[in-house]
Amino acid sequence: MRILVVGAGATGGYFGGRLAQAGRDVTFLARPGRAARLAGHGLRIRDPDGETVLHPRAVTEPDGIYDLVLVAVKSYSLDLALSGAAPGIGRHTVIVPLLNGMRHIGTLVQRFGADRAWGGVCMIHATLDEDGGVVRMNGPHRLSFGPLDGDDERVPAVAEVLTGAGFDARASATIVAELWEKWVLLATLGAATTLLRGSIGAINTAPGGRAFLAALAAETSAVAAAAGHPLRPRAVAMLEATIATTEPTTSSMYRDLIQGLPVEGDAIVGDLVAEAERHGVPVPLLAAAHTGLAVYTAAHR
């Protein structure tokens, strides 16, 4: 099975690199500078278990049709990335996006059809170092994937190629529910840390911090329930544990913001505010975070 990984940043570099290390037929679709760096220096992956240097194949445009396309870019780069990947997507290609929020699902379905667009959820804490290497910190490196309607005869073949590659992977018959649960978690983390400019641990130890986090989590959870996707018990427990931590837990959105980088404010926070408005759910804290992110984006555009 030919695999095209669209995006060679921290997420795409990690999962694509591990697949290549496991002997899968992997090609990275990257921007010219990144592709040249991969060709010249390889892809270095460092995690708590050690360091690996790989020399994967990298191209700046598809060289044929691929069976599986993993899309690992930020939401604001999706349209450009899909335009670049489109020549490599055939009639029977499966597309698994590793993006946050839900708007990308509609984009993929509209552009390529529901038969090719699946859902994907990844959990990983990773970044690129100053030399372009992938650094995975402690925590999960997990990937779930599946057709949006839960049923597709291609699931066994996709599962075979994505499992057993050095990270936790599984096919899911409830991928839409998982997408919503991750969205709620990320929106809560992103809104809290960017609005109050600090980690979850710092917020919890500040006056009124615990009450603020509980109220924000109640807002985001209520939106999901109103939209027909209430959090399941395991997701509720994860959300509660995350907002109760005293560790310096942050969101990738916060880390991007304090570095002056573009943020996914609209896709993660703004879209959930819009969903709340559609269902008449009051979300004053989430809306305030969205306003703050919009002000930041306008100033850094």
PDB file of C-alpha atoms in Angstrom:
ATOM      1  CA  MET A   1       0.000   0.000   0.000  1.00  0.00           C
ATOM      2  CA  ARG A   2       1.468   3.338  -1.077  1.00  0.00           C
ATOM      3  CA  ILE A   3       1.191   5.991   1.645  1.00  0.00           C
ATOM      4  CA  LEU A   4       1.465   9.735   1.086  1.00  0.00           C
ATOM      5  CA  VAL A   5       2.021  11.830   4.210  1.00  0.00           C
ATOM      6  CA  VAL A   6       0.993  15.411   3.514  1.00  0.00           C
ATOM      7  CA  GLY A   7       3.035  17.572   5.860  1.00  0.00           C
ATOM      8  CA  ALA A   8       6.361  16.728   7.464  1.00  0.00           C
ATOM      9  CA  GLY A   9       6.061  18.739  10.651  1.00  0.00           C
ATOM     10  CA  ALA A  10       5.968  17.302  14.152  1.00  0.00           C
ATOM     11  CA  THR A  11       2.806  15.204  13.714  1.00  0.00           C
ATOM     12  CA  GLY A  12       3.307  14.093  10.127  1.00  0.00           C
ATOM     13  CA  GLY A  13       7.020  13.628  10.658  1.00  0.00           C
ATOM     14  CA  TYR A  14       6.487  11.420  13.687  1.00  0.00           C
ATOM     15  CA  PHE A  15       3.746   9.128  12.417  1.00  0.00           C
ATOM     16  CA  GLY A  16       5.058   9.050   8.860  1.00  0.00           C
ATOM     17  CA  GLY A  17       8.580   8.458  10.100  1.00  0.00           C
ATOM     18  CA  ARG A  18       7.553   5.557  12.294  1.00  0.00           C
ATOM     19  CA  LEU A  19       5.636   4.015   9.396  1.00  0.00           C
ATOM     20  CA  ALA A  20       8.715   4.343   7.173  1.00  0.00           C
ATOM     21  CA  GLN A  21      10.894   2.865   9.922  1.00  0.00           C
ATOM     22  CA  ALA A  22       8.528  -0.119  10.065  1.00  0.00           C
ATOM     23  CA  GLY A  23       9.048  -0.756   6.363  1.00  0.00           C
ATOM     24  CA  ARG A  24       5.893   0.794   4.975  1.00  0.00           C
ATOM     25  CA  ASP A  25       5.985   2.424   1.533  1.00  0.00           C
ATOM     26  CA  VAL A  26       5.925   6.062   2.691  1.00  0.00           C
ATOM     27  CA  THR A  27       6.413   9.264   0.722  1.00  0.00           C
ATOM     28  CA  PHE A  28       6.300  12.722   2.303  1.00  0.00           C
ATOM     29  CA  LEU A  29       4.700  15.589   0.406  1.00  0.00           C
ATOM     30  CA  ALA A  30       6.451  18.670   1.731  1.00  0.00           C
ATOM     31  CA  ARG A  31       7.284  22.233   0.829  1.00  0.00           C
ATOM     32  CA  PRO A  32      10.496  22.614  -1.185  1.00  0.00           C
ATOM     33  CA  GLY A  33      12.639  23.721   1.746  1.00  0.00           C
ATOM     34  CA  ARG A  34      11.460  20.931   4.011  1.00  0.00           C
ATOM     35  CA  ALA A  35      11.760  18.325   1.254  1.00  0.00           C
ATOM     36  CA  ALA A  36      15.334  19.430   0.543  1.00  0.00           C
ATOM     37  CA  ARG A  37      16.204  19.238   4.221  1.00  0.00           C
ATOM     38  CA  LEU A  38      14.796  15.712   4.494  1.00  0.00           C
ATOM     39  CA  ALA A  39      16.750  14.674   1.412  1.00  0.00           C
ATOM     40  CA  GLY A  40      19.988  16.191   2.675  1.00  0.00           C
ATOM     41  CA  HIS A  41      19.880  15.572   6.413  1.00  0.00           C
ATOM     42  CA  GLY A  42      17.219  12.915   6.865  1.00  0.00           C
ATOM     43  CA  LEU A  43      14.442  12.899   9.435  1.00  0.00           C
ATOM     44  CA  ARG A  44      15.573  12.752  13.049  1.00  0.00           C
ATOM     45  CA  ILE A  45      13.034  11.523  15.595  1.00  0.00           C
ATOM     46  CA  ARG A  46      13.805  11.806  19.289  1.00  0.00           C
ATOM     47  CA  ASP A  47      11.533  10.471  22.011  1.00  0.00           C
ATOM     48  CA  PRO A  48      11.887   9.126  25.571  1.00  0.00           C
ATOM     49  CA  ASP A  49      13.163   5.824  24.160  1.00  0.00           C
ATOM     50  CA  GLY A  50      16.032   7.313  22.169  1.00  0.00           C
ATOM     51  CA  GLU A  51      16.857   8.847  18.798  1.00  0.00           C
ATOM     52  CA  THR A  52      16.425   7.570  15.244  1.00  0.00           C
ATOM     53  CA  VAL A  53      17.596   9.084  11.970  1.00  0.00           C
ATOM     54  CA  LEU A  54      15.638   8.058   8.879  1.00  0.00           C
ATOM     55  CA  HIS A  55      16.027   8.904   5.212  1.00  0.00           C
ATOM     56  CA  PRO A  56      12.458   8.853   3.905  1.00  0.00           C
ATOM     57  CA  ARG A  57      11.390   9.702   0.404  1.00  0.00           C
ATOM     58  CA  ALA A  58      10.181  13.309   0.075  1.00  0.00           C
ATOM     59  CA  VAL A  59       8.607  15.028  -2.929  1.00  0.00           C
ATOM     60  CA  THR A  60       7.121  18.442  -3.642  1.00  0.00           C
ATOM     61  CA  GLU A  61       4.346  17.032  -5.827  1.00  0.00           C
ATOM     62  CA  PRO A  62       2.738  13.582  -6.026  1.00  0.00           C
ATOM     63  CA  ASP A  63       4.314  11.090  -8.403  1.00  0.00           C
ATOM     64  CA  GLY A  64       1.325   8.883  -9.059  1.00  0.00           C
ATOM     65  CA  ILE A  65      -1.749   7.663  -7.208  1.00  0.00           C
ATOM     66  CA  TYR A  66      -1.544   6.648  -3.547  1.00  0.00           C
ATOM     67  CA  ASP A  67      -3.673   4.149  -1.676  1.00  0.00           C
ATOM     68  CA  LEU A  68      -3.631   6.010   1.637  1.00  0.00           C
ATOM     69  CA  VAL A  69      -3.130   9.719   2.269  1.00  0.00           C
ATOM     70  CA  LEU A  70      -2.423  10.987   5.784  1.00  0.00           C
ATOM     71  CA  VAL A  71      -3.008  14.731   6.017  1.00  0.00           C
ATOM     72  CA  ALA A  72      -1.024  16.288   8.871  1.00  0.00           C
ATOM     73  CA  VAL A  73      -1.113  20.070   8.503  1.00  0.00           C
ATOM     74  CA  LYS A  74      -2.605  22.958  10.456  1.00  0.00           C
ATOM     75  CA  SER A  75      -6.170  23.937   9.569  1.00  0.00           C
ATOM     76  CA  TYR A  76      -5.087  27.238   8.017  1.00  0.00           C
ATOM     77  CA  SER A  77      -2.843  25.331   5.565  1.00  0.00           C
ATOM     78  CA  LEU A  78      -5.424  22.705   4.571  1.00  0.00           C
ATOM     79  CA  ASP A  79      -6.653  24.190   1.296  1.00  0.00           C
ATOM     80  CA  LEU A  80      -3.131  24.674  -0.050  1.00  0.00           C
ATOM     81  CA  ALA A  81      -2.111  21.192   1.111  1.00  0.00           C
ATOM     82  CA  LEU A  82      -5.104  19.533  -0.556  1.00  0.00           C
ATOM     83  CA  SER A  83      -4.443  21.342  -3.815  1.00  0.00           C
ATOM     84  CA  GLY A  84      -0.921  19.951  -3.757  1.00  0.00           C
ATOM     85  CA  ALA A  85      -2.027  16.431  -2.836  1.00  0.00           C
ATOM     86  CA  ALA A  86      -4.992  16.196  -5.219  1.00  0.00           C
ATOM     87  CA  PRO A  87      -3.037  14.686  -8.165  1.00  0.00           C
ATOM     88  CA  GLY A  88      -2.081  11.763  -5.905  1.00  0.00           C
ATOM     89  CA  ILE A  89      -5.645  10.990  -4.842  1.00  0.00           C
ATOM     90  CA  GLY A  90      -7.374   8.386  -6.978  1.00  0.00           C
ATOM     91  CA  ARG A  91     -10.836   6.918  -7.098  1.00  0.00           C
ATOM     92  CA  HIS A  92     -10.158   4.386  -4.342  1.00  0.00           C
ATOM     93  CA  THR A  93      -7.744   6.401  -2.195  1.00  0.00           C
ATOM     94  CA  VAL A  94      -8.487   6.592   1.526  1.00  0.00           C
ATOM     95  CA  ILE A  95      -7.789  10.006   3.095  1.00  0.00           C
ATOM     96  CA  VAL A  96      -7.166  10.102   6.846  1.00  0.00           C
ATOM     97  CA  PRO A  97      -6.814  13.659   8.189  1.00  0.00           C
ATOM     98  CA  LEU A  98      -4.944  14.300  11.439  1.00  0.00           C
ATOM     99  CA  LEU A  99      -6.340  17.773  12.059  1.00  0.00           C
ATOM    100  CA  ASN A 100      -8.126  19.376  14.985  1.00  0.00           C
ATOM    101  CA  GLY A 101     -11.755  20.447  15.109  1.00  0.00           C
ATOM    102  CA  MET A 102     -14.368  19.327  12.589  1.00  0.00           C
ATOM    103  CA  ARG A 103     -14.340  21.809   9.708  1.00  0.00           C
ATOM    104  CA  HIS A 104     -11.743  19.800   7.779  1.00  0.00           C
ATOM    105  CA  ILE A 105     -14.153  16.868   7.541  1.00  0.00           C
ATOM    106  CA  GLY A 106     -16.652  18.960   5.600  1.00  0.00           C
ATOM    107  CA  THR A 107     -13.874  20.261   3.361  1.00  0.00           C
ATOM    108  CA  LEU A 108     -12.646  16.753   2.544  1.00  0.00           C
ATOM    109  CA  VAL A 109     -16.119  15.352   1.911  1.00  0.00           C
ATOM    110  CA  GLN A 110     -17.026  18.240  -0.358  1.00  0.00           C
ATOM    111  CA  ARG A 111     -13.812  17.991  -2.335  1.00  0.00           C
ATOM    112  CA  PHE A 112     -13.231  14.242  -2.536  1.00  0.00           C
ATOM    113  CA  GLY A 113     -16.491  12.584  -1.495  1.00  0.00           C
ATOM    114  CA  ALA A 114     -17.577  10.712   1.617  1.00  0.00           C
ATOM    115  CA  ASP A 115     -16.270   7.425   0.236  1.00  0.00           C
ATOM    116  CA  ARG A 116     -12.678   8.679   0.309  1.00  0.00           C
ATOM    117  CA  ALA A 117     -12.743  11.005   3.325  1.00  0.00           C
ATOM    118  CA  TRP A 118     -12.359   9.211   6.650  1.00  0.00           C
ATOM    119  CA  GLY A 119     -11.842  10.554  10.139  1.00  0.00           C
ATOM    120  CA  GLY A 120      -8.616  10.455  12.089  1.00  0.00           C
ATOM    121  CA  VAL A 121      -7.718  11.307  15.667  1.00  0.00           C
ATOM    122  CA  CYS A 122      -4.154  11.487  16.925  1.00  0.00           C
ATOM    123  CA  MET A 123      -2.880  12.147  20.422  1.00  0.00           C
ATOM    124  CA  ILE A 124       0.743  13.192  20.632  1.00  0.00           C
ATOM    125  CA  HIS A 125       2.832  15.872  22.330  1.00  0.00           C
ATOM    126  CA  ALA A 126       5.537  16.633  19.795  1.00  0.00           C
ATOM    127  CA  THR A 127       7.369  19.582  18.312  1.00  0.00           C
ATOM    128  CA  LEU A 128      10.185  20.412  15.912  1.00  0.00           C
ATOM    129  CA  ASP A 129      13.537  21.433  17.332  1.00  0.00           C
ATOM    130  CA  GLU A 130      15.729  24.197  15.933  1.00  0.00           C
ATOM    131  CA  ASP A 131      17.264  21.777  13.421  1.00  0.00           C
ATOM    132  CA  GLY A 132      13.943  20.500  12.099  1.00  0.00           C
ATOM    133  CA  GLY A 133      14.026  17.231  14.004  1.00  0.00           C
ATOM    134  CA  VAL A 134      10.899  15.748  15.568  1.00  0.00           C
ATOM    135  CA  VAL A 135      10.854  15.648  19.359  1.00  0.00           C
ATOM    136  CA  ARG A 136       8.142  13.619  21.091  1.00  0.00           C
ATOM    137  CA  MET A 137       7.719  14.259  24.784  1.00  0.00           C
ATOM    138  CA  ASN A 138       6.259  11.869  27.343  1.00  0.00           C
ATOM    139  CA  GLY A 139       2.661  10.833  26.890  1.00  0.00           C
ATOM    140  CA  PRO A 140       0.627   8.988  24.291  1.00  0.00           C
ATOM    141  CA  HIS A 141       1.505   8.542  20.640  1.00  0.00           C
ATOM    142  CA  ARG A 142      -1.840   7.255  19.544  1.00  0.00           C
ATOM    143  CA  LEU A 143      -3.774   7.185  16.291  1.00  0.00           C
ATOM    144  CA  SER A 144      -7.339   6.085  15.586  1.00  0.00           C
ATOM    145  CA  PHE A 145      -9.009   6.116  12.205  1.00  0.00           C
ATOM    146  CA  GLY A 146     -12.132   4.965  10.440  1.00  0.00           C
ATOM    147  CA  PRO A 147     -14.846   5.732   7.894  1.00  0.00           C
ATOM    148  CA  LEU A 148     -17.301   8.430   8.881  1.00  0.00           C
ATOM    149  CA  ASP A 149     -20.250   6.041   8.694  1.00  0.00           C
ATOM    150  CA  GLY A 150     -18.358   3.329  10.585  1.00  0.00           C
ATOM    151  CA  ASP A 151     -18.386   0.768   7.780  1.00  0.00           C
ATOM    152  CA  ASP A 152     -15.995   0.259   4.854  1.00  0.00           C
ATOM    153  CA  GLU A 153     -14.526  -2.892   3.352  1.00  0.00           C
ATOM    154  CA  ARG A 154     -11.094  -1.209   3.190  1.00  0.00           C
ATOM    155  CA  VAL A 155     -10.754  -0.972   6.978  1.00  0.00           C
ATOM    156  CA  PRO A 156      -8.773  -4.239   7.416  1.00  0.00           C
ATOM    157  CA  ALA A 157      -6.209  -3.235   4.781  1.00  0.00           C
ATOM    158  CA  VAL A 158      -5.740   0.238   6.239  1.00  0.00           C
ATOM    159  CA  ALA A 159      -5.532  -1.183   9.755  1.00  0.00           C
ATOM    160  CA  GLU A 160      -2.881  -3.657   8.679  1.00  0.00           C
ATOM    161  CA  VAL A 161      -0.599  -0.947   7.337  1.00  0.00           C
ATOM    162  CA  LEU A 162      -1.097   1.533  10.199  1.00  0.00           C
ATOM    163  CA  THR A 163      -0.770  -0.858  13.141  1.00  0.00           C
ATOM    164  CA  GLY A 164       2.446  -2.415  14.383  1.00  0.00           C
ATOM    165  CA  ALA A 165       4.560   0.599  13.439  1.00  0.00           C
ATOM    166  CA  GLY A 166       5.897   1.731  16.798  1.00  0.00           C
ATOM    167  CA  PHE A 167       2.883   3.752  17.952  1.00  0.00           C
ATOM    168  CA  ASP A 168      -0.575   2.849  19.210  1.00  0.00           C
ATOM    169  CA  ALA A 169      -3.055   2.608  16.339  1.00  0.00           C
ATOM    170  CA  ARG A 170      -6.516   1.163  15.942  1.00  0.00           C
ATOM    171  CA  ALA A 171      -9.492   1.244  13.620  1.00  0.00           C
ATOM    172  CA  SER A 172     -12.596   2.869  15.073  1.00  0.00           C
ATOM    173  CA  ALA A 173     -16.253   2.388  14.220  1.00  0.00           C
ATOM    174  CA  THR A 174     -17.102   5.568  16.182  1.00  0.00           C
ATOM    175  CA  ILE A 175     -14.555   8.007  14.773  1.00  0.00           C
ATOM    176  CA  VAL A 176     -17.010  10.936  14.619  1.00  0.00           C
ATOM    177  CA  ALA A 177     -17.630  10.653  18.371  1.00  0.00           C
ATOM    178  CA  GLU A 178     -13.873  10.573  18.947  1.00  0.00           C
ATOM    179  CA  LEU A 179     -13.401  13.668  16.802  1.00  0.00           C
ATOM    180  CA  TRP A 180     -15.947  15.572  18.857  1.00  0.00           C
ATOM    181  CA  GLU A 181     -14.412  14.413  22.135  1.00  0.00           C
ATOM    182  CA  LYS A 182     -10.955  15.556  21.102  1.00  0.00           C
ATOM    183  CA  TRP A 183     -12.418  18.843  19.857  1.00  0.00           C
ATOM    184  CA  VAL A 184     -14.011  19.537  23.238  1.00  0.00           C
ATOM    185  CA  LEU A 185     -10.770  18.711  25.047  1.00  0.00           C
ATOM    186  CA  LEU A 186      -8.620  20.891  22.791  1.00  0.00           C
ATOM    187  CA  ALA A 187     -11.084  23.785  22.787  1.00  0.00           C
ATOM    188  CA  THR A 188     -11.158  23.753  26.589  1.00  0.00           C
ATOM    189  CA  LEU A 189      -7.357  23.643  26.849  1.00  0.00           C
ATOM    190  CA  GLY A 190      -6.804  26.160  24.077  1.00  0.00           C
ATOM    191  CA  ALA A 191      -9.396  28.641  25.316  1.00  0.00           C
ATOM    192  CA  ALA A 192      -8.188  28.461  28.922  1.00  0.00           C
ATOM    193  CA  THR A 193      -4.475  28.762  28.285  1.00  0.00           C
ATOM    194  CA  THR A 194      -4.692  31.490  25.632  1.00  0.00           C
ATOM    195  CA  LEU A 195      -7.302  33.558  27.466  1.00  0.00           C
ATOM    196  CA  LEU A 196      -5.460  33.487  30.799  1.00  0.00           C
ATOM    197  CA  ARG A 197      -1.954  33.221  29.303  1.00  0.00           C
ATOM    198  CA  GLY A 198      -0.726  30.343  31.422  1.00  0.00           C
ATOM    199  CA  SER A 199      -0.652  26.597  31.958  1.00  0.00           C
ATOM    200  CA  ILE A 200      -3.515  24.576  33.397  1.00  0.00           C
ATOM    201  CA  GLY A 201      -1.461  24.069  36.553  1.00  0.00           C
ATOM    202  CA  ALA A 202      -0.935  27.818  36.930  1.00  0.00           C
ATOM    203  CA  ILE A 203      -4.628  28.489  36.369  1.00  0.00           C
ATOM    204  CA  ASN A 204      -5.599  25.887  38.975  1.00  0.00           C
ATOM    205  CA  THR A 205      -3.416  27.519  41.617  1.00  0.00           C
ATOM    206  CA  ALA A 206      -4.677  31.045  40.869  1.00  0.00           C
ATOM    207  CA  PRO A 207      -7.683  32.560  42.659  1.00  0.00           C
ATOM    208  CA  GLY A 208     -10.856  31.389  40.958  1.00  0.00           C
ATOM    209  CA  GLY A 209      -8.888  29.211  38.547  1.00  0.00           C
ATOM    210  CA  ARG A 210     -10.549  25.895  39.334  1.00  0.00           C
ATOM    211  CA  ALA A 211     -14.025  27.402  39.049  1.00  0.00           C
ATOM    212  CA  PHE A 212     -13.067  29.033  35.741  1.00  0.00           C
ATOM    213  CA  LEU A 213     -11.833  25.736  34.261  1.00  0.00           C
ATOM    214  CA  ALA A 214     -14.909  23.852  35.450  1.00  0.00           C
ATOM    215  CA  ALA A 215     -17.218  26.463  33.936  1.00  0.00           C
ATOM    216  CA  LEU A 216     -15.330  26.457  30.636  1.00  0.00           C
ATOM    217  CA  ALA A 217     -15.407  22.653  30.425  1.00  0.00           C
ATOM    218  CA  ALA A 218     -19.141  22.738  31.130  1.00  0.00           C
ATOM    219  CA  GLU A 219     -19.622  25.145  28.218  1.00  0.00           C
ATOM    220  CA  THR A 220     -17.683  23.087  25.684  1.00  0.00           C
ATOM    221  CA  SER A 221     -19.304  19.838  26.806  1.00  0.00           C
ATOM    222  CA  ALA A 222     -22.762  21.392  26.559  1.00  0.00           C
ATOM    223  CA  VAL A 223     -22.125  22.405  22.949  1.00  0.00           C
ATOM    224  CA  ALA A 224     -21.194  18.847  21.997  1.00  0.00           C
ATOM    225  CA  ALA A 225     -24.289  17.466  23.706  1.00  0.00           C
ATOM    226  CA  ALA A 226     -26.553  20.008  21.996  1.00  0.00           C
ATOM    227  CA  ALA A 227     -25.033  19.055  18.633  1.00  0.00           C
ATOM    228  CA  GLY A 228     -25.895  15.395  19.251  1.00  0.00           C
ATOM    229  CA  HIS A 229     -22.456  14.247  20.352  1.00  0.00           C
ATOM    230  CA  PRO A 230     -22.429  14.070  24.168  1.00  0.00           C
ATOM    231  CA  LEU A 231     -19.138  13.036  25.700  1.00  0.00           C
ATOM    232  CA  ARG A 232     -18.924   9.378  26.651  1.00  0.00           C
ATOM    233  CA  PRO A 233     -17.799   8.446  30.192  1.00  0.00           C
ATOM    234  CA  ARG A 234     -14.163   7.892  29.268  1.00  0.00           C
ATOM    235  CA  ALA A 235     -13.942  11.273  27.544  1.00  0.00           C
ATOM    236  CA  VAL A 236     -15.603  12.966  30.519  1.00  0.00           C
ATOM    237  CA  ALA A 237     -13.030  11.407  32.844  1.00  0.00           C
ATOM    238  CA  MET A 238     -10.152  12.528  30.607  1.00  0.00           C
ATOM    239  CA  LEU A 239     -11.472  16.097  30.425  1.00  0.00           C
ATOM    240  CA  GLU A 240     -11.953  16.258  34.190  1.00  0.00           C
ATOM    241  CA  ALA A 241      -8.481  14.889  34.864  1.00  0.00           C
ATOM    242  CA  THR A 242      -6.897  17.301  32.398  1.00  0.00           C
ATOM    243  CA  ILE A 243      -8.428  20.443  33.869  1.00  0.00           C
ATOM    244  CA  ALA A 244      -7.672  19.280  37.433  1.00  0.00           C
ATOM    245  CA  THR A 245      -3.927  18.892  36.936  1.00  0.00           C
ATOM    246  CA  THR A 246      -1.408  21.061  38.743  1.00  0.00           C
ATOM    247  CA  GLU A 247       1.244  20.217  36.163  1.00  0.00           C
ATOM    248  CA  PRO A 248       2.349  22.897  33.655  1.00  0.00           C
ATOM    249  CA  THR A 249       0.087  21.509  30.933  1.00  0.00           C
ATOM    250  CA  THR A 250      -0.446  23.837  27.971  1.00  0.00           C
ATOM    251  CA  SER A 251      -2.037  23.637  24.548  1.00  0.00           C
ATOM    252  CA  SER A 252      -0.237  23.757  21.207  1.00  0.00           C
ATOM    253  CA  MET A 253      -2.310  26.843  20.457  1.00  0.00           C
ATOM    254  CA  TYR A 254      -0.877  28.580  23.517  1.00  0.00           C
ATOM    255  CA  ARG A 255       2.663  27.553  22.623  1.00  0.00           C
ATOM    256  CA  ASP A 256       2.196  28.929  19.109  1.00  0.00           C
ATOM    257  CA  LEU A 257       0.669  32.134  20.449  1.00  0.00           C
ATOM    258  CA  ILE A 258       3.506  32.979  22.845  1.00  0.00           C
ATOM    259  CA  GLN A 259       5.957  32.461  19.972  1.00  0.00           C
ATOM    260  CA  GLY A 260       4.042  34.853  17.726  1.00  0.00           C
ATOM    261  CA  LEU A 261       3.068  32.077  15.304  1.00  0.00           C
ATOM    262  CA  PRO A 262      -0.276  31.552  13.519  1.00  0.00           C
ATOM    263  CA  VAL A 263      -2.889  29.781  15.649  1.00  0.00           C
ATOM    264  CA  GLU A 264      -5.897  27.573  14.894  1.00  0.00           C
ATOM    265  CA  GLY A 265      -8.248  29.838  16.817  1.00  0.00           C
ATOM    266  CA  ASP A 266     -11.087  29.692  14.312  1.00  0.00           C
ATOM    267  CA  ALA A 267     -11.005  25.942  13.691  1.00  0.00           C
ATOM    268  CA  ILE A 268     -10.794  24.914  17.347  1.00  0.00           C
ATOM    269  CA  VAL A 269     -12.473  27.686  19.353  1.00  0.00           C
ATOM    270  CA  GLY A 270     -14.349  29.811  16.835  1.00  0.00           C
ATOM    271  CA  ASP A 271     -16.152  26.916  15.179  1.00  0.00           C
ATOM    272  CA  LEU A 272     -17.326  25.642  18.558  1.00  0.00           C
ATOM    273  CA  VAL A 273     -18.669  29.111  19.394  1.00  0.00           C
ATOM    274  CA  ALA A 274     -20.539  29.082  16.070  1.00  0.00           C
ATOM    275  CA  GLU A 275     -21.902  25.634  16.892  1.00  0.00           C
ATOM    276  CA  ALA A 276     -23.089  26.957  20.258  1.00  0.00           C
ATOM    277  CA  GLU A 277     -24.915  29.810  18.556  1.00  0.00           C
ATOM    278  CA  ARG A 278     -26.663  27.384  16.204  1.00  0.00           C
ATOM    279  CA  HIS A 279     -28.011  25.429  19.164  1.00  0.00           C
ATOM    280  CA  GLY A 280     -28.673  28.327  21.517  1.00  0.00           C
ATOM    281  CA  VAL A 281     -26.039  27.321  24.076  1.00  0.00           C
ATOM    282  CA  PRO A 282     -24.554  30.243  26.055  1.00  0.00           C
ATOM    283  CA  VAL A 283     -20.739  30.129  26.041  1.00  0.00           C
ATOM    284  CA  PRO A 284     -19.457  33.454  27.440  1.00  0.00           C
ATOM    285  CA  LEU A 285     -16.024  32.141  28.448  1.00  0.00           C
ATOM    286  CA  LEU A 286     -15.440  30.336  25.157  1.00  0.00           C
ATOM    287  CA  ALA A 287     -16.627  33.406  23.234  1.00  0.00           C
ATOM    288  CA  ALA A 288     -14.230  35.644  25.177  1.00  0.00           C
ATOM    289  CA  ALA A 289     -11.352  33.327  24.275  1.00  0.00           C
ATOM    290  CA  HIS A 290     -12.372  33.443  20.620  1.00  0.00           C
ATOM    291  CA  THR A 291     -12.411  37.238  20.677  1.00  0.00           C
ATOM    292  CA  GLY A 292      -8.924  37.281  22.206  1.00  0.00           C
ATOM    293  CA  LEU A 293      -7.627  34.878  19.559  1.00  0.00           C
ATOM    294  CA  ALA A 294      -9.185  36.949  16.779  1.00  0.00           C
ATOM    295  CA  VAL A 295      -7.466  40.083  18.118  1.00  0.00           C
ATOM    296  CA  TYR A 296      -4.152  38.213  18.224  1.00  0.00           C
ATOM    297  CA  THR A 297      -4.594  36.862  14.696  1.00  0.00           C
ATOM    298  CA  ALA A 298      -5.446  40.287  13.281  1.00  0.00           C
ATOM    299  CA  ALA A 299      -2.328  41.765  14.878  1.00  0.00           C
ATOM    300  CA  HIS A 300      -0.047  38.947  13.626  1.00  0.00           C
ATOM    301  CA  ARG A 301      -1.517  38.324  10.196  1.00  0.00           C
TER     302      ARG A 301
END
